[in-house]
Short mmCIF file of N, CA, C and O in Angstrom, two decimals:
data_model
loop_
_atom_site.label_atom_id
_atom_site.label_comp_id
_atom_site.label_asym_id
_atom_site.label_seq_id
_atom_site.Cartn_x
_atom_site.Cartn_y
_atom_site.Cartn_z
N VAL A 1 66.70 38.92 28.73
CA VAL A 1 66.68 37.90 27.09
C VAL A 1 65.00 37.74 27.18
O VAL A 1 64.82 37.60 27.44
N LEU A 2 64.10 38.57 25.86
CA LEU A 2 63.21 37.58 26.75
C LEU A 2 62.98 36.94 24.73
O LEU A 2 62.80 37.56 23.90
N ASN A 3 61.57 36.42 24.90
CA ASN A 3 61.01 35.93 23.62
C ASN A 3 59.81 36.54 23.30
O ASN A 3 58.93 35.37 22.35
N SER A 4 59.50 37.85 24.03
CA SER A 4 58.89 38.07 23.09
C SER A 4 58.88 39.65 24.39
O SER A 4 59.10 39.57 25.25
N ALA A 5 57.71 40.23 23.40
CA ALA A 5 58.05 41.92 24.30
C ALA A 5 56.90 41.87 25.53
O ALA A 5 55.40 43.29 25.69
N VAL A 6 57.06 41.67 26.84
CA VAL A 6 56.15 41.10 27.96
C VAL A 6 56.62 42.55 28.62
O VAL A 6 57.49 43.68 28.68
N VAL A 7 55.16 43.47 28.42
CA VAL A 7 55.08 44.95 29.39
C VAL A 7 54.63 44.54 30.40
O VAL A 7 53.10 43.63 30.38
N THR A 8 55.33 43.99 32.40
CA THR A 8 54.47 44.20 32.59
C THR A 8 54.77 44.97 33.55
O THR A 8 53.65 44.82 34.63
N ASP A 9 54.48 46.16 33.70
CA ASP A 9 53.81 47.54 34.26
C ASP A 9 53.87 48.91 33.73
O ASP A 9 54.06 48.48 32.38
N PHE A 10 52.57 49.89 33.99
CA PHE A 10 52.07 50.53 33.89
C PHE A 10 53.76 51.41 32.74
O PHE A 10 54.45 51.34 34.15
N GLY A 11 53.54 52.18 32.10
CA GLY A 11 54.65 53.36 31.86
C GLY A 11 55.68 53.54 30.32
O GLY A 11 54.23 53.23 29.62
N SER A 12 56.21 54.11 30.78
CA SER A 12 56.66 54.81 29.00
C SER A 12 57.26 53.38 28.71
O SER A 12 58.53 53.04 29.20
N TYR A 13 57.37 53.16 27.58
CA TYR A 13 58.37 52.39 26.07
C TYR A 13 58.31 52.40 25.23
O TYR A 13 57.53 52.82 24.26
N SER A 14 60.08 51.64 24.98
CA SER A 14 60.09 52.12 23.92
C SER A 14 60.25 51.03 23.16
O SER A 14 60.62 50.08 23.39
N TYR A 15 60.19 50.57 22.22
CA TYR A 15 60.57 48.98 21.32
C TYR A 15 61.27 49.39 19.47
O TYR A 15 60.75 50.23 18.52
N GLU A 16 62.45 49.08 19.37
CA GLU A 16 62.32 49.22 17.59
C GLU A 16 63.66 48.07 17.41
O GLU A 16 64.15 47.30 18.45
N PRO A 17 63.80 47.80 15.93
CA PRO A 17 64.24 46.96 15.18
C PRO A 17 65.42 46.93 15.04
O PRO A 17 66.44 47.93 15.50
N LEU A 18 66.97 46.00 15.04
CA LEU A 18 67.77 45.59 15.53
C LEU A 18 68.22 44.83 14.42
O LEU A 18 67.77 43.70 14.13
N THR A 19 69.41 45.52 14.33
CA THR A 19 70.61 44.46 13.64
C THR A 19 70.80 43.44 13.90
O THR A 19 71.25 43.10 15.36
N ILE A 20 71.29 42.31 12.96
CA ILE A 20 72.21 41.21 13.89
C ILE A 20 73.15 41.84 14.68
O ILE A 20 74.12 40.99 15.81
N ASP A 21 74.35 42.58 14.07
CA ASP A 21 75.23 43.31 14.47
C ASP A 21 75.15 43.93 15.84
O ASP A 21 75.91 43.61 17.10
N ALA A 22 73.92 44.85 15.89
CA ALA A 22 73.72 45.20 16.87
C ALA A 22 73.29 44.57 18.39
O ALA A 22 73.78 44.80 19.44
N VAL A 23 73.00 43.25 17.83
CA VAL A 23 72.42 42.54 18.19
C VAL A 23 73.90 41.80 19.50
O VAL A 23 73.61 41.47 20.63
N ARG A 24 74.80 41.68 18.46
CA ARG A 24 75.40 39.97 19.02
C ARG A 24 76.21 41.60 19.82
O ARG A 24 77.04 41.41 21.55
N ALA A 25 76.63 43.02 19.91
CA ALA A 25 77.10 44.33 20.54
C ALA A 25 76.28 44.55 22.30
O ALA A 25 77.44 44.30 22.77
N TRP A 26 75.33 44.24 21.76
CA TRP A 26 74.51 44.56 22.79
C TRP A 26 74.53 43.32 24.02
O TRP A 26 75.57 43.33 25.21
N LEU A 27 73.90 41.80 23.20
CA LEU A 27 74.78 40.76 24.53
C LEU A 27 75.95 41.32 25.26
O LEU A 27 76.21 40.33 26.56
N HIS A 28 76.84 41.54 23.70
CA HIS A 28 78.44 41.43 24.56
C HIS A 28 78.67 42.21 25.41
O HIS A 28 80.29 42.24 25.94
N ALA A 29 78.36 43.19 25.57
CA ALA A 29 78.54 44.85 25.83
C ALA A 29 78.44 44.60 27.97
O ALA A 29 78.73 45.23 28.62
N GLY A 30 77.53 43.86 28.28
CA GLY A 30 77.07 42.97 29.24
C GLY A 30 76.37 41.44 30.17
O GLY A 30 76.39 41.47 29.56
N PRO A 31 76.17 42.04 31.75
CA PRO A 31 75.94 40.70 32.12
C PRO A 31 73.63 40.59 31.38
O PRO A 31 73.14 41.81 31.34
N VAL A 32 73.67 39.26 30.70
CA VAL A 32 72.80 39.61 30.45
C VAL A 32 71.82 38.33 31.42
O VAL A 32 72.49 37.41 31.85
N ILE A 33 70.35 38.23 31.38
CA ILE A 33 69.33 37.33 32.16
C ILE A 33 68.91 36.96 31.32
O ILE A 33 67.63 37.38 30.41
N SER A 34 68.27 35.84 30.95
CA SER A 34 67.34 35.52 30.44
C SER A 34 65.43 34.91 30.85
O SER A 34 66.09 34.58 31.72
N GLN A 35 64.83 35.67 29.89
CA GLN A 35 63.76 34.60 30.24
C GLN A 35 63.57 34.16 29.17
O GLN A 35 62.12 34.62 28.39
N VAL A 36 64.55 33.61 28.33
CA VAL A 36 63.48 32.54 27.13
C VAL A 36 62.98 30.95 27.79
O VAL A 36 63.83 31.02 28.15
N GLY A 37 62.08 31.31 27.32
CA GLY A 37 61.16 29.98 28.07
C GLY A 37 61.03 28.58 26.79
O GLY A 37 60.98 28.31 26.91
N TYR A 38 62.08 29.45 25.51
CA TYR A 38 60.99 28.16 24.66
C TYR A 38 62.54 27.16 23.96
O TYR A 38 63.58 28.61 23.54
N GLN A 39 62.78 26.30 23.77
CA GLN A 39 63.67 25.72 23.63
C GLN A 39 64.67 25.95 22.12
O GLN A 39 65.68 26.14 21.58
N SER A 40 63.60 25.83 21.23
CA SER A 40 63.53 26.02 20.20
C SER A 40 64.55 27.42 19.31
O SER A 40 65.17 28.22 19.18
N THR A 41 63.84 28.61 20.74
CA THR A 41 64.11 30.00 20.36
C THR A 41 65.85 30.35 20.83
O THR A 41 66.46 30.79 20.43
N ALA A 42 66.38 29.12 22.19
CA ALA A 42 67.45 29.42 22.79
C ALA A 42 68.70 29.13 21.66
O ALA A 42 69.36 29.43 21.28
N ASP A 43 67.22 27.43 21.27
CA ASP A 43 69.07 27.28 19.49
C ASP A 43 69.06 28.15 18.51
O ASP A 43 69.62 28.58 17.90
N TRP A 44 68.06 28.90 17.69
CA TRP A 44 67.98 30.37 16.81
C TRP A 44 68.95 31.07 17.59
O TRP A 44 69.99 31.76 17.53
N ILE A 45 69.12 31.10 19.50
CA ILE A 45 70.04 32.26 19.62
C ILE A 45 71.35 32.31 19.66
O ILE A 45 72.36 32.74 19.43
N GLU A 46 71.56 30.58 19.73
CA GLU A 46 73.04 30.08 20.92
C GLU A 46 73.95 29.96 19.17
O GLU A 46 75.14 30.37 18.49
N SER A 47 72.51 29.69 18.06
CA SER A 47 73.55 28.97 16.57
C SER A 47 73.59 30.44 15.75
O SER A 47 75.14 30.25 14.94
N ARG A 48 72.81 31.18 15.80
CA ARG A 48 73.13 32.90 15.09
C ARG A 48 74.32 34.09 15.84
O ARG A 48 74.10 34.14 14.77
N LEU A 49 73.89 34.03 17.03
CA LEU A 49 74.48 34.43 18.10
C LEU A 49 75.25 33.90 18.46
O LEU A 49 76.31 35.50 19.40
N GLY A 50 75.54 33.06 18.96
CA GLY A 50 76.83 32.65 19.60
C GLY A 50 76.59 32.36 21.16
O GLY A 50 77.48 32.41 21.46
N ILE A 51 75.59 33.10 21.38
CA ILE A 51 75.74 32.55 23.30
C ILE A 51 74.39 32.06 23.23
O ILE A 51 73.58 31.75 22.54
N ARG A 52 75.19 31.03 24.22
CA ARG A 52 73.88 30.64 24.66
C ARG A 52 73.20 30.99 26.06
O ARG A 52 74.03 30.62 27.17
N LEU A 53 71.41 30.42 26.38
CA LEU A 53 71.11 31.00 27.14
C LEU A 53 70.10 30.13 27.69
O LEU A 53 69.81 28.60 27.06
N PRO A 54 70.59 30.03 28.93
CA PRO A 54 69.42 28.63 29.78
C PRO A 54 67.91 29.78 29.30
O PRO A 54 67.49 30.69 29.50
N LEU A 55 66.60 27.96 29.70
CA LEU A 55 65.88 28.64 29.89
C LEU A 55 65.14 28.92 30.98
O LEU A 55 65.42 28.40 32.05
N SER A 56 64.76 29.72 31.29
CA SER A 56 63.64 30.31 32.56
C SER A 56 62.65 30.84 31.76
O SER A 56 62.02 31.76 30.69
N ARG A 57 61.32 30.68 32.50
CA ARG A 57 60.48 31.54 32.74
C ARG A 57 59.96 31.96 33.78
O ARG A 57 58.64 32.24 34.03
N ASP A 58 61.20 32.34 35.05
CA ASP A 58 60.93 33.57 35.73
C ASP A 58 60.20 34.73 35.03
O ASP A 58 60.67 35.63 34.36
N ALA A 59 59.42 35.02 36.58
CA ALA A 59 59.46 37.06 36.30
C ALA A 59 59.95 37.65 36.51
O ALA A 59 60.48 37.93 37.45
N ARG A 60 60.38 38.93 36.21
CA ARG A 60 61.40 40.10 36.01
C ARG A 60 59.94 41.38 36.03
O ARG A 60 59.37 41.34 34.71
N ARG A 61 60.06 42.41 36.42
CA ARG A 61 59.72 43.64 36.18
C ARG A 61 60.65 45.05 35.98
O ARG A 61 62.13 44.58 36.34
N MET A 62 60.93 45.22 34.83
CA MET A 62 61.59 46.05 33.93
C MET A 62 61.19 47.29 34.81
O MET A 62 59.93 47.66 35.00
N GLN A 63 62.18 48.56 35.39
CA GLN A 63 61.96 49.08 35.75
C GLN A 63 62.53 50.31 35.55
O GLN A 63 63.22 49.76 34.01
N PRO A 64 62.48 52.04 34.53
CA PRO A 64 62.27 52.75 34.39
C PRO A 64 64.42 52.81 33.86
O PRO A 64 64.96 52.06 35.01
N GLY A 65 64.86 53.12 32.69
CA GLY A 65 66.20 52.34 32.26
C GLY A 65 66.34 51.96 31.80
O GLY A 65 67.80 51.48 30.72
N ASP A 66 65.86 49.68 32.57
CA ASP A 66 66.17 49.15 31.36
C ASP A 66 66.22 48.85 30.29
O ASP A 66 64.49 48.83 29.55
N GLU A 67 66.63 47.38 30.48
CA GLU A 67 66.48 47.22 28.21
C GLU A 67 66.18 45.93 28.57
O GLU A 67 67.34 44.50 28.82
N ALA A 68 65.46 45.18 27.51
CA ALA A 68 65.77 43.61 27.38
C ALA A 68 65.51 43.65 25.49
O ALA A 68 64.66 44.55 24.79
N LEU A 69 66.49 42.80 25.06
CA LEU A 69 66.54 41.89 23.87
C LEU A 69 65.67 41.84 22.99
O LEU A 69 65.02 40.48 24.63
N VAL A 70 64.79 41.31 22.72
CA VAL A 70 63.40 40.45 22.26
C VAL A 70 63.19 39.93 21.07
O VAL A 70 64.01 40.47 20.31
N VAL A 71 64.21 38.81 21.08
CA VAL A 71 63.84 37.66 20.41
C VAL A 71 62.32 37.21 20.09
O VAL A 71 62.28 35.77 20.71
N ARG A 72 61.92 37.18 18.94
CA ARG A 72 60.03 36.45 19.00
C ARG A 72 59.28 35.81 17.68
O ARG A 72 60.04 36.86 16.79
N LEU A 73 58.79 35.44 17.57
CA LEU A 73 58.77 34.73 16.18
C LEU A 73 57.66 35.69 15.30
O LEU A 73 56.83 36.84 16.34
N ARG A 74 57.70 35.70 14.19
CA ARG A 74 56.69 36.91 13.37
C ARG A 74 55.63 36.61 13.23
O ARG A 74 54.60 37.39 12.33
N TYR A 75 55.17 36.00 13.63
CA TYR A 75 53.69 34.77 13.97
C TYR A 75 53.70 33.97 14.81
O TYR A 75 54.33 33.44 15.97
N ARG A 76 52.34 34.02 14.34
CA ARG A 76 51.79 32.63 15.57
C ARG A 76 51.73 31.42 15.19
O ARG A 76 51.70 31.28 14.60
N LEU A 77 52.00 30.47 16.29
CA LEU A 77 51.99 29.24 15.15
C LEU A 77 50.74 28.38 15.54
O LEU A 77 50.35 28.54 16.50
N ASP A 78 50.60 27.07 14.41
CA ASP A 78 48.98 26.75 14.45
C ASP A 78 49.04 26.07 15.72
O ASP A 78 48.33 26.04 16.34
N ASP A 79 50.14 25.43 16.33
CA ASP A 79 50.20 24.46 17.53
C ASP A 79 51.22 24.91 17.99
O ASP A 79 52.26 24.64 18.01
N PRO A 80 51.57 25.40 19.21
CA PRO A 80 51.86 26.33 20.66
C PRO A 80 52.45 24.62 20.89
O PRO A 80 54.04 25.29 21.17
N ALA A 81 52.64 23.78 21.18
CA ALA A 81 52.75 23.13 22.28
C ALA A 81 54.32 22.47 20.96
O ALA A 81 55.44 22.19 21.75
N ARG A 82 54.49 22.62 19.65
CA ARG A 82 55.81 22.43 18.43
C ARG A 82 56.45 23.78 19.30
O ARG A 82 57.41 22.33 18.96
N LYS A 83 56.59 24.78 19.47
CA LYS A 83 57.48 25.72 19.72
C LYS A 83 57.76 24.83 20.89
O LYS A 83 59.27 24.94 22.01
N ALA A 84 57.74 24.97 22.17
CA ALA A 84 57.31 24.86 23.35
C ALA A 84 58.51 23.01 23.38
O ALA A 84 59.28 23.29 24.45
N GLY A 85 58.02 22.19 22.92
CA GLY A 85 58.15 21.05 22.96
C GLY A 85 60.62 20.67 21.74
O GLY A 85 60.70 19.98 21.59
N GLY A 86 60.17 22.50 20.83
CA GLY A 86 61.36 22.15 20.62
C GLY A 86 61.56 21.60 18.38
O GLY A 86 62.92 21.57 18.76
N GLY A 87 60.20 21.56 18.46
CA GLY A 87 59.69 20.95 17.59
C GLY A 87 59.53 22.34 16.45
O GLY A 87 59.27 21.79 14.99
N VAL A 88 60.47 22.80 17.19
CA VAL A 88 60.42 24.61 15.52
C VAL A 88 61.94 24.53 14.88
O VAL A 88 62.40 25.08 16.11
N ALA A 89 61.78 24.78 13.90
CA ALA A 89 63.86 24.88 13.64
C ALA A 89 63.38 26.57 12.76
O ALA A 89 62.85 26.48 12.28
N LEU A 90 64.31 26.99 13.61
CA LEU A 90 63.49 28.66 13.37
C LEU A 90 64.89 28.63 12.30
O LEU A 90 66.04 29.02 12.31
N THR A 91 64.19 30.26 11.58
CA THR A 91 65.37 30.68 10.47
C THR A 91 65.14 31.88 10.98
O THR A 91 64.36 32.61 11.37
N ASP A 92 65.97 32.95 9.76
CA ASP A 92 66.28 34.17 10.06
C ASP A 92 64.81 34.82 9.60
O ASP A 92 63.88 35.41 10.58
N GLU A 93 64.13 34.40 8.87
CA GLU A 93 62.25 34.85 8.72
C GLU A 93 61.93 34.76 9.74
O GLU A 93 60.68 35.43 9.51
N ASP A 94 62.09 33.76 10.86
CA ASP A 94 61.42 33.36 11.28
C ASP A 94 60.68 34.24 12.30
O ASP A 94 59.88 34.72 12.87
N VAL A 95 62.56 35.09 13.26
CA VAL A 95 62.30 35.56 13.88
C VAL A 95 62.91 37.58 13.49
O VAL A 95 63.23 37.93 12.51
N GLU A 96 62.11 38.06 15.03
CA GLU A 96 62.29 39.63 14.48
C GLU A 96 62.70 39.31 15.75
O GLU A 96 62.45 39.24 16.91
N ILE A 97 63.98 40.29 15.80
CA ILE A 97 64.76 41.04 18.01
C ILE A 97 64.51 42.20 17.04
O ILE A 97 64.27 43.26 16.13
N GLY A 98 64.68 42.70 18.51
CA GLY A 98 63.94 44.75 19.16
C GLY A 98 64.43 44.37 19.92
O GLY A 98 65.07 43.71 20.73
N LEU A 99 65.13 46.06 20.40
CA LEU A 99 65.01 46.60 21.88
C LEU A 99 63.93 46.47 22.88
O LEU A 99 63.42 48.12 21.87
N LEU A 100 63.47 46.06 23.01
CA LEU A 100 62.44 47.21 24.13
C LEU A 100 63.43 47.80 25.04
O LEU A 100 64.28 47.27 26.44
N ARG A 101 62.93 48.95 25.45
CA ARG A 101 63.57 50.28 26.70
C ARG A 101 62.37 50.57 27.56
O ARG A 101 61.27 51.53 26.95
N ARG A 102 62.57 50.91 28.61
CA ARG A 102 61.37 51.30 29.77
C ARG A 102 61.60 52.41 29.68
O ARG A 102 62.80 52.35 30.96
N ILE A 103 60.64 54.15 29.82
CA ILE A 103 61.90 54.92 29.20
C ILE A 103 61.70 55.88 31.11
O ILE A 103 61.64 56.23 31.89
N SER A 104 59.55 55.67 31.77
CA SER A 104 59.10 55.33 33.09
C SER A 104 58.87 54.35 33.89
O SER A 104 57.32 54.10 33.08
#
């Protein structure tokens, strides 16, 4: 689970929006590795999707066939420190959820 669609290597990727029901199914289908770096994003995921993810800023490289759930803001904050400090209470209108797949 990522809080931005980070492309770490050259390759082909696809990205598509998901519904909340599809997100829940994806989250409960298998093991999940958190790369959520912001408390406000983790709080929204827990309140809306019912799963608590630890904060992590570890770097991971996607391999062909890997998928990543992306939970990100639809806009940029004027003061990014607000998001880092958990000073932003996200709503459904603030968040976009998509599935990033590495194809090759």
